[in-house]
Each structure stands twice: as structure tokens, then as C-alpha cells.
mmCIF file of C-alpha atoms (C1' of nucleotides) in Angstrom:
data_model
loop_
_atom_site.group_PDB
_atom_site.id
_atom_site.type_symbol
_atom_site.label_atom_id
_atom_site.label_comp_id
_atom_site.label_asym_id
_atom_site.label_seq_id
_atom_site.Cartn_x
_atom_site.Cartn_y
_atom_site.Cartn_z
ATOM 1 C CA MET C 1 -52.016 69.788 27.922
ATOM 2 C CA GLU C 2 -48.885 70.390 29.846
ATOM 3 C CA GLN C 3 -46.730 72.191 27.390
ATOM 4 C CA ALA C 4 -43.150 73.070 27.889
ATOM 5 C CA PHE C 5 -40.481 74.161 25.519
ATOM 6 C CA LEU C 6 -36.842 73.678 25.043
ATOM 7 C CA HIS C 7 -34.810 76.190 26.977
ATOM 8 C CA THR C 8 -33.184 77.729 24.009
ATOM 9 C CA GLY C 9 -35.230 79.752 21.684
ATOM 10 C CA LEU C 10 -38.156 77.448 21.380
ATOM 11 C CA GLU C 11 -40.059 79.468 23.899
ATOM 12 C CA SER C 12 -40.499 81.916 21.097
ATOM 13 C CA LEU C 13 -42.909 79.501 19.531
ATOM 14 C CA ALA C 14 -45.300 80.173 22.315
ATOM 15 C CA THR C 15 -45.367 83.824 21.540
ATOM 16 C CA HIS C 16 -44.641 83.736 17.822
ATOM 17 C CA PRO C 17 -46.893 81.000 16.653
ATOM 18 C CA HIS C 18 -46.188 81.079 12.963
ATOM 19 C CA GLN C 19 -42.462 81.328 12.961
ATOM 20 C CA THR C 20 -39.923 78.819 11.891
ATOM 21 C CA VAL C 21 -37.120 78.288 14.327
ATOM 22 C CA THR C 22 -33.945 76.523 13.512
ATOM 23 C CA VAL C 23 -32.858 74.261 16.295
ATOM 24 C CA SER C 24 -29.568 72.536 16.639
ATOM 25 C CA ALA C 25 -29.219 69.077 18.079
ATOM 26 C CA GLN C 26 -27.547 70.802 20.960
ATOM 27 C CA GLU C 27 -30.706 72.703 21.562
ATOM 28 C CA VAL C 28 -32.809 69.626 21.282
ATOM 29 C CA MET C 29 -30.606 68.223 23.974
ATOM 30 C CA ALA C 30 -31.014 71.311 26.052
ATOM 31 C CA SER C 31 -34.193 70.184 27.710
ATOM 32 C CA PRO C 32 -35.329 66.797 26.602
ATOM 33 C CA VAL C 33 -37.593 66.197 29.523
ATOM 34 C CA ARG C 34 -39.530 69.334 28.914
ATOM 35 C CA VAL C 35 -41.085 68.216 25.732
ATOM 36 C CA HIS C 36 -44.359 66.465 26.074
ATOM 37 C CA PRO C 37 -44.147 63.192 24.215
ATOM 38 C CA ASP C 38 -47.108 64.008 22.052
ATOM 39 C CA THR C 39 -46.398 67.606 21.283
ATOM 40 C CA VAL C 40 -43.554 67.362 18.866
ATOM 41 C CA LEU C 41 -43.933 66.406 15.289
ATOM 42 C CA LEU C 42 -41.045 65.666 13.061
ATOM 43 C CA GLN C 43 -41.157 65.891 9.371
ATOM 44 C CA PRO C 44 -38.533 66.309 6.714
ATOM 45 C CA ALA C 45 -38.286 69.547 4.819
ATOM 46 C CA ARG C 46 -40.808 69.479 2.080
ATOM 47 C CA SER C 47 -39.034 71.571 -0.451
ATOM 48 C CA ALA C 48 -35.758 73.294 -1.017
ATOM 49 C CA SER C 49 -37.525 76.586 -1.230
ATOM 50 C CA SER C 50 -38.958 76.382 2.224
ATOM 51 C CA LEU C 51 -36.283 74.620 4.117
ATOM 52 C CA PRO C 52 -32.701 73.808 3.350
ATOM 53 C CA GLU C 53 -31.795 70.386 2.193
ATOM 54 C CA ASN C 54 -30.935 67.985 4.969
ATOM 55 C CA SER C 55 -32.953 70.032 7.348
ATOM 56 C CA LEU C 56 -35.829 68.804 9.314
ATOM 57 C CA ALA C 57 -39.066 70.368 10.280
ATOM 58 C CA VAL C 58 -40.134 69.768 13.818
ATOM 59 C CA LEU C 59 -43.773 70.503 14.101
ATOM 60 C CA LYS C 60 -45.498 70.897 17.354
ATOM 61 C CA THR C 61 -48.932 71.749 18.541
ATOM 62 C CA GLU C 62 -50.030 73.803 21.414
ATOM 63 C CA ASP C 63 -53.650 74.575 21.854
ATOM 64 C CA GLY C 64 -54.203 73.626 18.288
ATOM 65 C CA THR C 65 -51.414 75.774 16.927
ATOM 66 C CA VAL C 66 -48.921 73.856 14.915
ATOM 67 C CA GLU C 67 -45.400 75.139 14.710
ATOM 68 C CA THR C 68 -42.497 74.375 12.488
ATOM 69 C CA LEU C 69 -39.024 73.828 13.749
ATOM 70 C CA GLU C 70 -36.074 73.067 11.666
ATOM 71 C CA LEU C 71 -32.988 71.125 12.559
ATOM 72 C CA VAL C 72 -29.951 71.921 10.509
ATOM 73 C CA ASP C 73 -26.574 72.992 11.759
ATOM 74 C CA ASN C 74 -25.726 74.356 15.142
ATOM 75 C CA LYS C 75 -26.582 77.936 14.429
ATOM 76 C CA PRO C 76 -30.039 78.926 15.500
ATOM 77 C CA ARG C 77 -31.880 81.368 13.333
ATOM 78 C CA LEU C 78 -35.349 82.657 12.819
ATOM 79 C CA ASP C 79 -37.479 83.289 9.838
ATOM 80 C CA SER C 80 -41.174 83.323 9.271
ATOM 81 C CA THR C 81 -42.038 81.284 6.278
ATOM 82 C CA ASP C 82 -43.213 77.807 6.968
ATOM 83 C CA ARG C 83 -46.580 76.665 7.950
ATOM 84 C CA ALA C 84 -47.674 73.741 9.901
ATOM 85 C CA LEU C 85 -47.728 70.246 8.593
ATOM 86 C CA PRO C 86 -49.359 67.558 10.566
ATOM 87 C CA GLY C 87 -48.175 64.071 10.209
ATOM 88 C CA LEU C 88 -46.075 61.884 12.385
ATOM 89 C CA TYR C 89 -45.672 62.309 16.066
ATOM 90 C CA LEU C 90 -42.319 61.618 17.505
ATOM 91 C CA SER C 91 -41.345 62.307 21.011
ATOM 92 C CA CYS C 92 -37.973 63.975 21.345
ATOM 93 C CA PHE C 93 -37.381 61.777 24.320
ATOM 94 C CA ASP C 94 -38.149 58.712 22.307
ATOM 95 C CA MET C 95 -35.408 59.641 19.920
ATOM 96 C CA LEU C 96 -32.844 58.491 22.377
ATOM 97 C CA PHE C 97 -34.736 55.832 24.184
ATOM 98 C CA THR C 98 -35.773 53.705 21.339
ATOM 99 C CA GLU C 99 -34.724 50.485 19.870
ATOM 100 C CA ASP C 100 -31.325 51.398 18.467
ATOM 101 C CA ALA C 101 -31.230 53.347 15.268
ATOM 102 C CA THR C 102 -34.493 51.981 13.979
ATOM 103 C CA TRP C 103 -36.243 54.059 16.609
ATOM 104 C CA LEU C 104 -39.618 53.799 18.038
ATOM 105 C CA VAL C 105 -42.039 55.659 15.879
ATOM 106 C CA ARG C 106 -45.497 56.539 16.830
ATOM 107 C CA VAL C 107 -47.655 57.262 13.882
ATOM 108 C CA ALA C 108 -50.619 59.277 14.868
ATOM 109 C CA ASP C 109 -53.743 59.708 12.886
ATOM 110 C CA SER C 110 -55.503 62.991 12.601
ATOM 111 C CA ALA C 111 -57.607 62.129 15.583
ATOM 112 C CA SER C 112 -54.476 62.066 17.642
ATOM 113 C CA VAL C 113 -53.525 65.489 16.403
ATOM 114 C CA ALA C 114 -56.869 66.791 17.513
ATOM 115 C CA SER C 115 -56.932 64.903 20.763
ATOM 116 C CA GLY C 116 -55.286 67.686 22.752
ATOM 117 C CA PRO C 117 -57.032 70.469 24.548
ATOM 118 C CA ASN C 118 -58.082 71.927 21.246
ATOM 119 C CA PRO C 119 -60.126 69.281 19.554
ATOM 120 C CA GLU C 120 -60.243 71.008 16.220
ATOM 121 C CA PRO C 121 -60.094 68.543 13.405
ATOM 122 C CA CYS C 122 -57.044 68.402 11.228
ATOM 123 C CA PRO C 123 -57.209 70.925 8.400
ATOM 124 C CA GLU C 124 -57.930 69.890 4.876
ATOM 125 C CA PRO C 125 -55.146 68.281 2.891
ATOM 126 C CA GLU C 126 -54.227 71.542 1.194
ATOM 127 C CA GLN C 127 -53.330 73.010 4.521
ATOM 128 C CA CYS C 128 -52.215 69.799 6.015
ATOM 129 C CA PRO C 129 -50.346 67.749 3.463
ATOM 130 C CA VAL C 130 -48.682 64.460 4.131
ATOM 131 C CA ILE C 131 -44.974 64.024 3.867
ATOM 132 C CA ASP C 132 -43.515 64.377 0.446
ATOM 133 C CA SER C 133 -41.356 61.686 -0.924
ATOM 134 C CA PRO C 134 -39.019 61.918 -3.892
ATOM 135 C CA GLY C 135 -40.118 60.015 -6.899
ATOM 136 C CA LEU C 136 -43.735 59.931 -5.964
ATOM 137 C CA GLY C 137 -46.273 61.629 -8.111
ATOM 138 C CA THR C 138 -49.449 63.324 -7.183
ATOM 139 C CA GLU C 139 -51.431 60.126 -7.344
ATOM 140 C CA PRO C 140 -53.069 59.329 -4.036
ATOM 141 C CA LEU C 141 -51.254 56.595 -2.236
ATOM 142 C CA SER C 142 -52.829 53.510 -0.887
ATOM 143 C CA PRO C 143 -52.920 53.523 2.899
ATOM 144 C CA GLY C 144 -50.208 50.918 3.135
ATOM 145 C CA LEU C 145 -47.906 52.676 0.708
ATOM 146 C CA GLU C 146 -48.567 56.000 2.325
ATOM 147 C CA GLU C 147 -47.537 54.563 5.643
ATOM 148 C CA GLN C 148 -44.368 53.219 4.093
ATOM 149 C CA VAL C 149 -43.583 56.612 2.616
ATOM 150 C CA GLU C 150 -44.160 58.286 5.940
ATOM 151 C CA GLU C 151 -42.050 55.748 7.688
ATOM 152 C CA ARG C 152 -39.268 56.179 5.198
ATOM 153 C CA SER C 153 -39.327 59.943 5.498
ATOM 154 C CA LEU C 154 -39.358 59.760 9.214
ATOM 155 C CA GLU C 155 -36.456 57.394 9.253
ATOM 156 C CA GLN C 156 -34.376 59.958 7.396
ATOM 157 C CA VAL C 157 -35.338 62.599 9.910
ATOM 158 C CA GLN C 158 -34.576 60.361 12.822
ATOM 159 C CA SER C 159 -31.187 59.465 11.456
ATOM 160 C CA LEU C 160 -30.392 63.113 11.047
ATOM 161 C CA VAL C 161 -31.405 64.063 14.556
ATOM 162 C CA VAL C 162 -29.670 61.246 16.308
ATOM 163 C CA GLY C 163 -26.613 61.823 14.169
ATOM 164 C CA GLU C 164 -26.464 65.414 15.324
ATOM 165 C CA VAL C 165 -26.869 64.470 18.935
ATOM 166 C CA LEU C 166 -24.125 61.881 18.712
ATOM 167 C CA LYS C 167 -21.888 64.368 16.949
ATOM 168 C CA ASP C 168 -22.344 66.903 19.727
ATOM 169 C CA ILE C 169 -21.546 64.311 22.326
ATOM 170 C CA GLU C 170 -18.512 63.176 20.412
ATOM 171 C CA THR C 171 -17.282 66.737 20.252
ATOM 172 C CA ALA C 172 -17.748 67.126 23.974
ATOM 173 C CA CYS C 173 -15.843 63.923 24.592
ATOM 174 C CA LYS C 174 -12.908 65.196 22.577
ATOM 175 C CA LEU C 175 -12.956 68.538 24.283
ATOM 176 C CA LEU C 176 -13.185 67.082 27.747
ATOM 177 C CA ASN C 177 -11.128 63.995 27.089
ATOM 178 C CA ILE C 178 -13.770 61.724 28.537
ATOM 179 C CA THR C 179 -15.406 58.588 27.248
ATOM 180 C CA PRO C 180 -18.919 58.761 25.809
ATOM 181 C CA ASP C 181 -20.190 56.228 28.306
ATOM 182 C CA PRO C 182 -20.900 57.948 31.631
ATOM 183 C CA VAL C 183 -20.560 54.644 33.465
ATOM 184 C CA GLU C 184 -16.853 54.734 32.747
ATOM 185 C CA TRP C 185 -16.265 58.176 34.172
ATOM 186 C CA ASN C 186 -14.178 58.739 37.249
ATOM 187 C CA CYS C 187 -14.910 61.553 39.657
ATOM 188 C CA GLY C 188 -12.842 63.965 37.626
ATOM 189 C CA ASN C 189 -14.707 63.091 34.463
ATOM 190 C CA VAL C 190 -17.991 63.662 36.220
ATOM 191 C CA GLN C 191 -16.842 67.095 37.298
ATOM 192 C CA LYS C 192 -15.730 67.885 33.737
ATOM 193 C CA TRP C 193 -19.076 66.821 32.373
ATOM 194 C CA LEU C 194 -20.908 68.879 34.971
ATOM 195 C CA LEU C 195 -18.841 71.947 34.167
ATOM 196 C CA TRP C 196 -19.395 71.485 30.479
ATOM 197 C CA THR C 197 -23.131 70.981 30.872
ATOM 198 C CA GLU C 198 -23.445 73.925 33.227
ATOM 199 C CA HIS C 199 -21.562 76.111 30.822
ATOM 200 C CA LEU C 200 -23.338 74.953 27.711
ATOM 201 C CA TYR C 201 -26.823 75.218 29.073
ATOM 202 C CA ARG C 202 -26.252 78.067 31.482
ATOM 203 C CA LEU C 203 -27.044 76.104 34.569
ATOM 204 C CA PRO C 204 -25.925 77.105 38.033
ATOM 205 C CA GLN C 205 -22.632 75.641 39.212
ATOM 206 C CA VAL C 206 -23.405 72.483 41.114
ATOM 207 C CA GLY C 207 -20.171 70.541 40.876
ATOM 208 C CA LYS C 208 -19.763 70.408 44.629
ATOM 209 C CA ALA C 209 -23.037 68.609 45.038
ATOM 210 C CA PHE C 210 -21.656 65.731 42.970
ATOM 211 C CA GLN C 211 -17.986 65.908 43.870
ATOM 212 C CA ASP C 212 -17.851 62.518 45.552
ATOM 213 C CA LEU C 213 -19.407 60.624 42.679
ATOM 214 C CA ASP C 214 -17.959 58.714 39.768
ATOM 215 C CA GLY C 215 -19.836 57.830 36.619
ATOM 216 C CA LYS C 216 -21.240 54.617 37.930
ATOM 217 C CA ASP C 217 -22.641 56.378 40.978
ATOM 218 C CA LEU C 218 -24.042 59.095 38.796
ATOM 219 C CA CYS C 219 -25.741 56.637 36.484
ATOM 220 C CA ALA C 220 -27.288 54.814 39.399
ATOM 221 C CA MET C 221 -28.964 57.964 40.614
ATOM 222 C CA THR C 222 -32.618 58.606 40.006
ATOM 223 C CA GLU C 223 -34.053 61.935 39.055
ATOM 224 C CA GLU C 224 -35.112 62.344 42.678
ATOM 225 C CA ASP C 225 -31.524 61.800 43.763
ATOM 226 C CA PHE C 226 -30.428 64.518 41.358
ATOM 227 C CA GLN C 227 -33.105 66.823 42.658
ATOM 228 C CA GLN C 228 -32.028 66.211 46.208
ATOM 229 C CA ARG C 229 -28.450 67.112 45.481
ATOM 230 C CA CYS C 230 -29.321 69.934 43.184
ATOM 231 C CA PRO C 231 -32.828 71.347 43.565
ATOM 232 C CA GLN C 232 -32.168 74.108 41.003
ATOM 233 C CA CYS C 233 -31.377 71.959 38.005
ATOM 234 C CA GLY C 234 -31.204 68.361 39.115
ATOM 235 C CA ASP C 235 -33.935 67.315 36.729
ATOM 236 C CA THR C 236 -32.164 68.942 33.802
ATOM 237 C CA LEU C 237 -28.849 67.346 34.631
ATOM 238 C CA HIS C 238 -30.516 63.992 35.032
ATOM 239 C CA ALA C 239 -32.116 64.381 31.632
ATOM 240 C CA HIS C 240 -28.788 65.271 30.041
ATOM 241 C CA LEU C 241 -27.142 62.317 31.643
ATOM 242 C CA ASP C 242 -29.909 60.104 30.324
ATOM 243 C CA ILE C 243 -29.177 61.366 26.847
ATOM 244 C CA TRP C 244 -25.509 60.568 27.237
ATOM 245 C CA LYS C 245 -26.287 57.125 28.545
ATOM 246 C CA SER C 246 -28.634 56.435 25.703
ATOM 247 C CA ALA C 247 -26.252 57.849 23.147
ATOM 248 C CA ALA C 248 -23.456 55.679 24.518
ATOM 249 C CA TRP C 249 -25.761 52.748 24.313
ATOM 250 C CA MET C 250 -26.631 53.459 20.714
ATOM 251 C CA LYS C 251 -23.064 54.236 19.814
ATOM 252 C CA GLU C 252 -21.869 50.968 21.220
ATOM 253 C CA ARG C 253 -24.584 49.101 19.458
ATOM 254 C CA CYS C 254 -23.585 50.655 16.208
ATOM 255 C CA SER C 255 -19.862 50.454 16.821
ATOM 256 C CA LEU C 256 -17.199 49.028 14.523
ATOM 257 C CA GLY C 257 -18.545 51.083 11.667
ATOM 258 C CA GLU C 258 -21.047 48.395 10.815
ATOM 259 C CA CYS C 259 -24.129 50.278 11.621
ATOM 260 C CA ARG C 260 -23.912 53.945 10.749
ATOM 261 C CA ILE C 261 -27.144 55.607 11.645
ATOM 262 C CA THR C 262 -27.051 57.718 8.547
ATOM 263 C CA GLU C 263 -26.948 54.687 6.319
ATOM 264 C CA ARG C 264 -30.243 53.027 6.689
ATOM 265 C CA GLU C 265 -29.641 50.200 4.295
ATOM 266 C CA GLU C 266 -26.615 49.111 6.257
ATOM 267 C CA LEU C 267 -28.759 49.021 9.319
ATOM 268 C CA TRP C 268 -31.213 46.715 7.726
ATOM 269 C CA SER C 269 -28.612 44.463 6.276
ATOM 270 C CA GLU C 270 -26.892 43.913 9.543
ATOM 271 C CA ALA C 271 -27.441 40.446 10.818
ATOM 272 C CA ASP C 272 -27.644 41.776 14.328
ATOM 273 C CA SER C 273 -31.186 41.316 15.526
ATOM 274 C CA SER C 274 -31.128 44.827 16.904
ATOM 275 C CA CYS C 275 -31.373 46.167 13.383
ATOM 276 C CA SER C 276 -33.939 43.780 12.052
ATOM 277 C CA GLY C 277 -36.890 45.980 12.875
ATOM 278 C CA GLN C 278 -38.420 43.100 14.779
ATOM 279 C CA PRO C 279 -39.035 43.312 18.495
ATOM 280 C CA ILE C 280 -36.036 41.861 20.162
ATOM 281 C CA HIS C 281 -36.319 39.006 22.618
ATOM 282 C CA LEU C 282 -34.591 39.119 25.918
ATOM 283 C CA TRP C 283 -32.429 36.139 25.122
ATOM 284 C CA GLN C 284 -31.307 37.841 21.905
ATOM 285 C CA PHE C 285 -30.529 40.973 23.808
ATOM 286 C CA LEU C 286 -28.457 39.084 26.342
ATOM 287 C CA ARG C 287 -26.622 37.310 23.575
ATOM 288 C CA GLU C 288 -25.825 40.629 21.933
ATOM 289 C CA LEU C 289 -24.377 41.963 25.130
ATOM 290 C CA LEU C 290 -22.320 38.813 25.522
ATOM 291 C CA LEU C 291 -21.030 39.107 21.986
ATOM 292 C CA LYS C 292 -19.630 42.545 22.748
ATOM 293 C CA PRO C 293 -17.443 41.934 25.766
ATOM 294 C CA HIS C 294 -15.429 45.067 25.062
ATOM 295 C CA SER C 295 -18.571 47.077 25.702
ATOM 296 C CA TYR C 296 -20.543 45.051 28.192
ATOM 297 C CA GLY C 297 -18.019 42.754 29.815
ATOM 298 C CA ARG C 298 -18.409 44.701 32.989
ATOM 299 C CA CYS C 299 -22.053 43.779 33.370
ATOM 300 C CA ILE C 300 -22.384 40.388 31.661
ATOM 301 C CA ARG C 301 -19.795 37.872 30.497
ATOM 302 C CA TRP C 302 -19.308 34.306 29.388
ATOM 303 C CA LEU C 303 -18.215 31.807 31.959
ATOM 304 C CA ASN C 304 -18.112 29.089 29.357
ATOM 305 C CA LYS C 305 -18.928 30.287 25.889
ATOM 306 C CA GLU C 306 -18.866 26.808 24.377
ATOM 307 C CA LYS C 307 -21.526 25.645 26.800
ATOM 308 C CA GLY C 308 -23.386 28.930 26.646
ATOM 309 C CA ILE C 309 -22.925 29.595 30.332
ATOM 310 C CA PHE C 310 -22.872 33.252 31.233
ATOM 311 C CA LYS C 311 -22.922 35.356 34.333
ATOM 312 C CA ILE C 312 -24.680 38.627 34.926
ATOM 313 C CA GLU C 313 -22.088 40.628 36.800
ATOM 314 C CA ASP C 314 -24.074 43.794 37.216
ATOM 315 C CA SER C 315 -27.706 42.843 37.363
ATOM 316 C CA ALA C 316 -28.929 46.392 37.812
ATOM 317 C CA HIS C 317 -26.998 47.610 34.789
ATOM 318 C CA VAL C 318 -28.185 44.812 32.550
ATOM 319 C CA ALA C 319 -31.735 45.466 33.680
ATOM 320 C CA ARG C 320 -31.331 49.146 32.965
ATOM 321 C CA LEU C 321 -30.008 48.429 29.486
ATOM 322 C CA TRP C 322 -32.913 46.100 28.852
ATOM 323 C CA GLY C 323 -35.318 48.707 30.141
ATOM 324 C CA LEU C 324 -33.807 51.297 27.837
ATOM 325 C CA ARG C 325 -34.008 48.918 24.964
ATOM 326 C CA LYS C 326 -37.647 48.143 25.558
ATOM 327 C CA ASN C 327 -38.542 51.612 26.703
ATOM 328 C CA ARG C 328 -39.415 50.286 30.136
ATOM 329 C CA PRO C 329 -37.942 52.699 32.645
ATOM 330 C CA ALA C 330 -39.237 50.630 35.536
ATOM 331 C CA MET C 331 -37.334 47.537 34.504
ATOM 332 C CA ASN C 332 -35.240 45.944 37.194
ATOM 333 C CA TYR C 333 -33.433 42.691 37.689
ATOM 334 C CA ASP C 334 -36.361 41.117 39.464
ATOM 335 C CA LYS C 335 -38.504 41.525 36.392
ATOM 336 C CA LEU C 336 -35.732 40.710 33.977
ATOM 337 C CA SER C 337 -34.931 37.506 35.813
ATOM 338 C CA ARG C 338 -38.591 36.571 35.758
ATOM 339 C CA SER C 339 -38.506 36.880 32.003
ATOM 340 C CA ILE C 340 -35.376 34.786 31.879
ATOM 341 C CA ARG C 341 -37.107 32.117 33.916
ATOM 342 C CA GLN C 342 -39.907 32.036 31.402
ATOM 343 C CA TYR C 343 -37.290 30.671 29.018
ATOM 344 C CA TYR C 344 -36.780 27.612 31.174
ATOM 345 C CA LYS C 345 -40.012 26.081 29.940
ATOM 346 C CA LYS C 346 -39.274 27.042 26.372
ATOM 347 C CA GLY C 347 -35.881 25.466 26.406
ATOM 348 C CA ILE C 348 -34.015 28.629 25.519
ATOM 349 C CA ILE C 349 -32.203 29.339 28.750
ATOM 350 C CA ARG C 350 -31.741 27.197 31.831
ATOM 351 C CA LYS C 351 -29.758 27.191 34.997
ATOM 352 C CA PRO C 352 -26.426 25.393 34.662
ATOM 353 C CA ASP C 353 -26.009 21.975 36.226
ATOM 354 C CA VAL C 354 -24.178 23.576 39.094
ATOM 355 C CA SER C 355 -26.537 26.402 39.887
ATOM 356 C CA GLN C 356 -24.951 29.688 40.834
ATOM 357 C CA ARG C 357 -26.435 33.049 41.474
ATOM 358 C CA LEU C 358 -26.746 35.234 38.419
ATOM 359 C CA VAL C 359 -25.454 32.435 36.242
ATOM 360 C CA TYR C 360 -27.534 31.107 33.380
ATOM 361 C CA GLN C 361 -26.963 28.903 30.396
ATOM 362 C CA PHE C 362 -28.207 29.038 26.838
ATOM 363 C CA VAL C 363 -29.652 25.649 25.994
ATOM 364 C CA HIS C 364 -28.369 26.055 22.446
ATOM 365 C CA PRO C 365 -25.028 27.853 22.655
ATOM 366 C CA VAL C 366 -23.995 30.192 19.852
ATOM 367 C "C1'" DG Z 1 -30.996 41.369 51.941
ATOM 368 C "C1'" DA Z 2 -30.358 39.633 47.466
ATOM 369 C "C1'" DT Z 3 -31.480 36.204 44.473
ATOM 370 C "C1'" DA Z 4 -34.196 32.202 42.650
ATOM 371 C "C1'" DA Z 5 -38.382 30.113 41.417
ATOM 372 C "C1'" DG Z 6 -42.834 30.199 39.855
ATOM 373 C "C1'" DG Z 7 -48.007 31.572 39.940
ATOM 374 C "C1'" DA Z 8 -51.135 34.790 38.172
ATOM 375 C "C1'" DG Z 9 -52.982 38.813 35.953
ATOM 376 C "C1'" DT Z 10 -52.211 42.296 32.442
ATOM 377 C "C1'" DA Z 11 -50.545 44.784 28.242
ATOM 378 C "C1'" DC Z 12 -49.369 44.826 23.692
ATOM 379 C "C1'" DA Z 13 -48.278 43.738 18.930
ATOM 380 C "C1'" DT H 1 -51.746 34.082 20.730
ATOM 381 C "C1'" DG H 2 -47.100 34.680 22.202
ATOM 382 C "C1'" DT H 3 -44.071 37.432 24.660
ATOM 383 C "C1'" DA H 4 -42.937 40.299 28.129
ATOM 384 C "C1'" DC H 5 -44.172 43.150 32.165
ATOM 385 C "C1'" DT H 6 -45.695 43.399 36.807
ATOM 386 C "C1'" DC H 7 -46.677 41.945 41.324
ATOM 387 C "C1'" DC H 8 -46.722 38.536 44.457
ATOM 388 C "C1'" DT H 9 -45.255 34.604 47.757
ATOM 389 C "C1'" DT H 10 -42.037 31.321 49.244
ATOM 390 C "C1'" DA H 11 -37.516 29.336 49.469
ATOM 391 C "C1'" DT H 12 -32.608 29.562 49.518
ATOM 392 C "C1'" DC H 13 -28.025 31.516 49.827
#
DNA sequence: GATAAGGAGTACA
DNA sequence: TGTACTCCTTATC
């Protein structure tokens, strides 16, 4: 299994297999692309004695060795107490590329844990307990209930992690006086962000390689483009930018204080389909974008709201947002428009009477 | 060249 | 099974 670690401190796990490492959200951000999607396990702290409250244990496996990481504040530390707990796999990368704050969770069975290069079966329950949940006794849970408990626990962990990441980004925005959404950056903002990222993650200075770019240009660049301009750390910068883009996306989705990621119940109660836990349909997604013109007016807007006629102003951007939402990095406007056209038959979306490029109409306006 | 339209196969929940 | 993704061809702007 290709195994890579976060730049900061996590390498120690490779050489100190039974240690607990405290990792800040900043550190999680330090190298998101270097974590294999199936090598990181997240689990809430099981007891106050082992891990501080509100901390999280990030468990990973490498060659069958399971490690425990802990996410608390921004101060890394080391101790050597906790042991491995198998349970729920969650890709660090997925944390920020999932369906809003409900996240995409992959629940892996024990077979998945053992499916790596070391096919050792999962240890017995004593060594390998499932996630604890307050209020639950020692009675064995039915499979369905157990899954609910796991899901619930994981949700808390996810909220915590994403909250930390957003906090770090917010702090950076204040410090740099830039907006959270990279698309809105001008050239100066891009240079500020580059300086900040270089400084924070000890990357070589590469500002010159990007000096002619604004945020929109930057966001349109692929990882290969980054690599071309900056062979030393282009991939890392691209990954960081992806995190910012995703965070901005999530932040906007949860704006207006309606949808705080730390308050799960509020998420569920929100009428917005993005928080319903159900897979979102493209037409719903488009409607959501249209209903937030302050955030997405640049890429999609109403031409006639009463009639449900809208125009996609920036097809590539809308496609990218949809791809992020559905975890489809290869999404483009060609594919998105094909999906839109599928709605013609279903009577959800149609072309307006006077057909225009990139203009569509909801058959049943909001 | 970009977009529109639609056929067809596939993946996934 | 429904929905969406993907790839494709052809037509139009």
C-alpha cells in the first residue's frame, strides 16, 4: 500500500508505531494529498482518561500496524498511551470534498481493515472495540443500532475536524485580509496566500511562479499546471488550494448562521436539501446555487425567477462545484449539461421558448 | 471551438 | 430501478 504521512510530525508514526500524536487541523491540512484514502481511521476519544474531551483519535494502519492520532488544539504533542482501535475509515481528503457538513462516510468492515498488504484479521473485540457512545450499556448492539452509533460518533468527529480546518482558514483570512473564497482573490491576494502557505508549511518561495495569476486563474489550474510552475511543491500548493476552495464552498453553504457544522441537529432541521442526508439531485443543486446569488451569482443567476429561467454564466465553475459536491473530480460542463438534458424528458428542466446558450428553465419555478 | 442534443453503456445506491 | 456519469456523434451557433 502506498503510504504517506502528513508533513508535520506524523512521520513519527512510521518509526514509533505505538505512540499517540496530537495533530492540529493545521497539520491535517499540511499535506492532505499524502494520505491514502483508506489509511486513516477516525474515531472519537473513548475515555477522558486516555484522550482529552473534544479530542479525536485518528487511527491509521500501515502494514497492519494501527496508530492513534488525536486532534485537539493547535499544539502538537506526543505521548505513548493509546492503542489502536479499528472502526470507521474516513479519508482525510474526503473530509473536505464531501456533501456539505453531513460528509461522506465510508464504513468499513473488518475485512476492509485487513485488506491492505497485511491481511491479518482484525483483533478480537477486547483489543479492537467499537466506538463508545454515551448512554449505551455493555449490551451488544444490533447491527443496525451499532451502525447508527458509529455514524453518530463519527459525525461528532467530522464536525470537530472540519470546524478546526475552517477556523484555521478564517484566522488566515483575517491575518491576510483576504476572502475565504480563492476565486475572489486578486493577484495580490494570491501572493499573500502563497506567502502564508509557504511560511506555514515551510515550502520554498514560489511566489514569482504565480505572480501573474488572480484567484480565478489559480482555481482553474490543475495539479499538473501547479507542478509545471512549481516542480518543488506544486502538488502541495494545489492540495492546499483545494482545501480552501472546498472550505469556502462549505462555508458558503452553511452561511447565515443557519447551518453551524458543530450543531448537528440544526443541520438536519434545515430545509435545505443539502442537509437532508439524501443524495442531492442536480436540479436541486442548481436551485440552491440560484437561491444564493450573493455567493454564486457570478456563475449562475436568474434571468427570470418567476418563470424559472436561469443562465449558467460560468459553466466550468458550476461544473466544478457540482463535481465537488458529488465527489466527481472529472465533472465538466459537458457531463453536467447531459444530466440537465435528462431532465427534459422528466419535465423538471427544459430549454426556454427562446433558446439561448447556457440558459435553461425550471418547468415548475420555485 | 463551444455548446446543444441525444443515444448508449456503465456505476451505484 | 432510478439517477447520474461517461463517452460518443451530429448539429448548430
